[in-house]
Coordinates of N, CA and C in Angstrom, one line a residue:
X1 N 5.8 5.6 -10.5 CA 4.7 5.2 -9.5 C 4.3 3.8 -9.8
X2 N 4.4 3.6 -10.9 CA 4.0 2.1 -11.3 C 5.2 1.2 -10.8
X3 N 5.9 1.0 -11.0 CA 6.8 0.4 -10.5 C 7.4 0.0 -9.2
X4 N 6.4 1.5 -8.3 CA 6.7 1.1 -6.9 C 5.2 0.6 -6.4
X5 N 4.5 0.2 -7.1 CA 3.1 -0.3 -7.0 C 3.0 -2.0 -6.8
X6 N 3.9 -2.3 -8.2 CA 4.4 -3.4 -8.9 C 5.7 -4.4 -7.7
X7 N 6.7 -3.5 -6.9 CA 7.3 -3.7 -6.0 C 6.3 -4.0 -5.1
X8 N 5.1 -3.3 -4.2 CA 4.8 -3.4 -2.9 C 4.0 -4.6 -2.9
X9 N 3.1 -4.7 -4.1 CA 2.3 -5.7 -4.4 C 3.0 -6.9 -4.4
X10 N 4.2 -7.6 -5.1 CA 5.0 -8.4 -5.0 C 5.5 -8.8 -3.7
X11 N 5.9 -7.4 -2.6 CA 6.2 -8.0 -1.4 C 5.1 -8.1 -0.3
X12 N 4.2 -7.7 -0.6 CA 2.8 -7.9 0.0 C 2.4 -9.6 -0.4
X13 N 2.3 -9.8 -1.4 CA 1.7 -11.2 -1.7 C 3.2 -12.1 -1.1
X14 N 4.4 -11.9 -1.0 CA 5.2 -12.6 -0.7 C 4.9 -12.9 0.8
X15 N 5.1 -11.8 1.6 CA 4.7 -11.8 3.2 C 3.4 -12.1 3.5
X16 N 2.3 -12.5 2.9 CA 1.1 -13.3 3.7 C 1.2 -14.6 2.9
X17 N 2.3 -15.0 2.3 CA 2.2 -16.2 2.2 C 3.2 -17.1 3.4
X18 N 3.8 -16.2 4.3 CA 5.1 -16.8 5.3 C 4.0 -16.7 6.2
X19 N 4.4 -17.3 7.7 CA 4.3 -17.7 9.4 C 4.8 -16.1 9.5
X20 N 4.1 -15.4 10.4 CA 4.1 -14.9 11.1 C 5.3 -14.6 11.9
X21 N 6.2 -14.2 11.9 CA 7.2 -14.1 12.7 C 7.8 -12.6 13.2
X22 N 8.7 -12.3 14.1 CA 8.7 -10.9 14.5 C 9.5 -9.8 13.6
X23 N 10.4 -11.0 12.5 CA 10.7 -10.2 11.3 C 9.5 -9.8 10.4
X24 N 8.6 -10.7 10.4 CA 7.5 -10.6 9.2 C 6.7 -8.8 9.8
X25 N 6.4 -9.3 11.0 CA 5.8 -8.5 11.7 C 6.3 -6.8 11.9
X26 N 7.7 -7.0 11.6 CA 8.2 -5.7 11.5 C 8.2 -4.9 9.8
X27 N 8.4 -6.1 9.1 CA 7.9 -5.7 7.7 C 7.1 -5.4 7.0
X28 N 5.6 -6.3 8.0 CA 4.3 -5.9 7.8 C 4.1 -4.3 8.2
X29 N 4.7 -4.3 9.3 CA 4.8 -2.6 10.1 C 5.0 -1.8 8.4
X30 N 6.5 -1.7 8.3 CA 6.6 -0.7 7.0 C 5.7 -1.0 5.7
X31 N 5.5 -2.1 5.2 CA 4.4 -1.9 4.3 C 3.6 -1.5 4.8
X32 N 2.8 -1.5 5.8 CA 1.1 -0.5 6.3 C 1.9 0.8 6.1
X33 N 3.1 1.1 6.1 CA 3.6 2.8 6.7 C 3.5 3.2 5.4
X34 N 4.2 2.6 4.7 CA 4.5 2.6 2.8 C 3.2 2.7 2.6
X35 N 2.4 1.7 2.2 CA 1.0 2.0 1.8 C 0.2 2.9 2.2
X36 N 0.3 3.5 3.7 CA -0.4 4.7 3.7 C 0.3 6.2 3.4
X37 N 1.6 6.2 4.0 CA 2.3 7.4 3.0 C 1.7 7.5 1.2
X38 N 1.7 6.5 1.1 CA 1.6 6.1 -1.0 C 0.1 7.1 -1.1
X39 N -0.5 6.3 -0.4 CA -2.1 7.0 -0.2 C -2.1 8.2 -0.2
X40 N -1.5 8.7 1.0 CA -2.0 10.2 1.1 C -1.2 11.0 -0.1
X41 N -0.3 10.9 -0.3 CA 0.6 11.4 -1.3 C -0.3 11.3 -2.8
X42 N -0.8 10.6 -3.2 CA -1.7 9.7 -4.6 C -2.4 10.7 -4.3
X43 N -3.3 10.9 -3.0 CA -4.4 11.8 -3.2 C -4.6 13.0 -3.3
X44 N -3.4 13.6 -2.3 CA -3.1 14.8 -2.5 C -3.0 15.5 -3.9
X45 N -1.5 14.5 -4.5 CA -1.3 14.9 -5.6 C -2.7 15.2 -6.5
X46 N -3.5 13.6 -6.5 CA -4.6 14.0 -7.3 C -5.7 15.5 -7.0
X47 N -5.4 16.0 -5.4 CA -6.4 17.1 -5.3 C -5.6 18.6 -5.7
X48 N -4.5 18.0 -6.4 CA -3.6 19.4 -6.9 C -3.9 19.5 -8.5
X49 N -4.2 18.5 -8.8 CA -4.0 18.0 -10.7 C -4.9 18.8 -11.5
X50 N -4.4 19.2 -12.3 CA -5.6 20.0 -13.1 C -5.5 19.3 -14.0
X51 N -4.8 18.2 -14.5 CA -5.2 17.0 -15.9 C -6.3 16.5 -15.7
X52 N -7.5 16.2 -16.3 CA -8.6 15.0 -15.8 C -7.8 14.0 -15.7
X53 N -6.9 13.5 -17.1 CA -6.5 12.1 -16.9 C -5.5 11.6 -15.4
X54 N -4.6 13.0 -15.4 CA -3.2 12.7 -14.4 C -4.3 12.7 -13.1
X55 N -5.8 13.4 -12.8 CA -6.0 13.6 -11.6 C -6.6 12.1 -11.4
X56 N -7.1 11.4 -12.3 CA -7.9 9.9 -12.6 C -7.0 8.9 -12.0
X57 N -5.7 9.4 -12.9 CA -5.0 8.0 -12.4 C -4.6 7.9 -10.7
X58 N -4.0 9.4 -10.7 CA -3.5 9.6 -9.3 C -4.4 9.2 -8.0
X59 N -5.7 9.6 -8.4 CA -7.2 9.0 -8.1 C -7.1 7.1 -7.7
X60 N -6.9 6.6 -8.8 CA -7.0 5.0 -8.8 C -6.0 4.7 -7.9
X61 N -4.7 5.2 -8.6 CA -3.4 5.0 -7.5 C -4.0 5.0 -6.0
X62 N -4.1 6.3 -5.3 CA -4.9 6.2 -4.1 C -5.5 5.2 -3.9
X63 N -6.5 5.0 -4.4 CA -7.7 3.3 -4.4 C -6.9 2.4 -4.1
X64 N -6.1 2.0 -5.0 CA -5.3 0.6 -4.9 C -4.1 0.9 -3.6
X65 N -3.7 1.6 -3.3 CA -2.7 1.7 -1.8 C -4.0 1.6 -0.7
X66 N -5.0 2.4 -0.9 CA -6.0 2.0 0.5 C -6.4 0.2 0.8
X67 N -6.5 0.3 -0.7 CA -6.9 -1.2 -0.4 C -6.4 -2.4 -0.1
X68 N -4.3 -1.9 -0.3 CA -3.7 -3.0 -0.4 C -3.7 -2.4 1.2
X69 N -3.4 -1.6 1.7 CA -3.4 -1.2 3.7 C -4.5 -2.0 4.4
X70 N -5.5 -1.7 3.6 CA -6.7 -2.4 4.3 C -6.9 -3.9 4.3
X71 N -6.2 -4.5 3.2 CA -5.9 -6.0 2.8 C -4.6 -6.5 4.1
X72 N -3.7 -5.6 4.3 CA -2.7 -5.8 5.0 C -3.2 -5.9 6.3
X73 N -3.8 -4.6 7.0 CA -4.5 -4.4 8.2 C -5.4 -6.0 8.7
X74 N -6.5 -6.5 7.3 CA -7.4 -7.3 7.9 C -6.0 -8.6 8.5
X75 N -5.5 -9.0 7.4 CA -4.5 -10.0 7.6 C -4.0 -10.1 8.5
X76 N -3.5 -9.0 9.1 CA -2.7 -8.9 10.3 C -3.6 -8.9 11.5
X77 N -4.6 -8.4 11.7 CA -5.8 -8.7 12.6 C -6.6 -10.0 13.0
X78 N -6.2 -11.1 11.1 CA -6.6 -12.4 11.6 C -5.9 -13.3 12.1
X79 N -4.5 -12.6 12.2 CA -3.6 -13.8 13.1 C -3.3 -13.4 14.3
X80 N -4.3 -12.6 14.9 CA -4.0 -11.9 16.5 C -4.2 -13.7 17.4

């Protein structure tokens, strides 16, 4: 899970540093898809977990995918 955290983040900060283009734009598409699949999955798992710790992290995990969606979302909304 970390490591595909560590990927999305990397191509997230890669793609809002480029112009806008209709490849970016299709990419941005799948990271919002990726990020919210990541989300619901994080959460779920965490509403299955009977670990405190594993249900914590899976917990944060969630956190950090909503936020990087919603970081992606605003972005993309301020170059309409």
């Amino acid at each position: 899970i970390i490591a595909v955290i560590q990927f999305l983040s990397r191509r997230v900060l890669n793609l809002m540093s480029q112009k806008l283009t209709s490849k970016n734009l299709q990419e941005l598409s799948e990271l919002l898809d990726s990020e919210n699949l990541s989300y619901q999955k994080c959460l779920f798992y965490s509403t299955q977990a009977t670990d405190p710790t594993l249900k914590s992290k899976l917990g944060a995990y969630a956190n950090n995918h909503r936020q990087r969606f919603e970081a992606l979302l605003k972005y993309l909304n301020s170059h309409e």
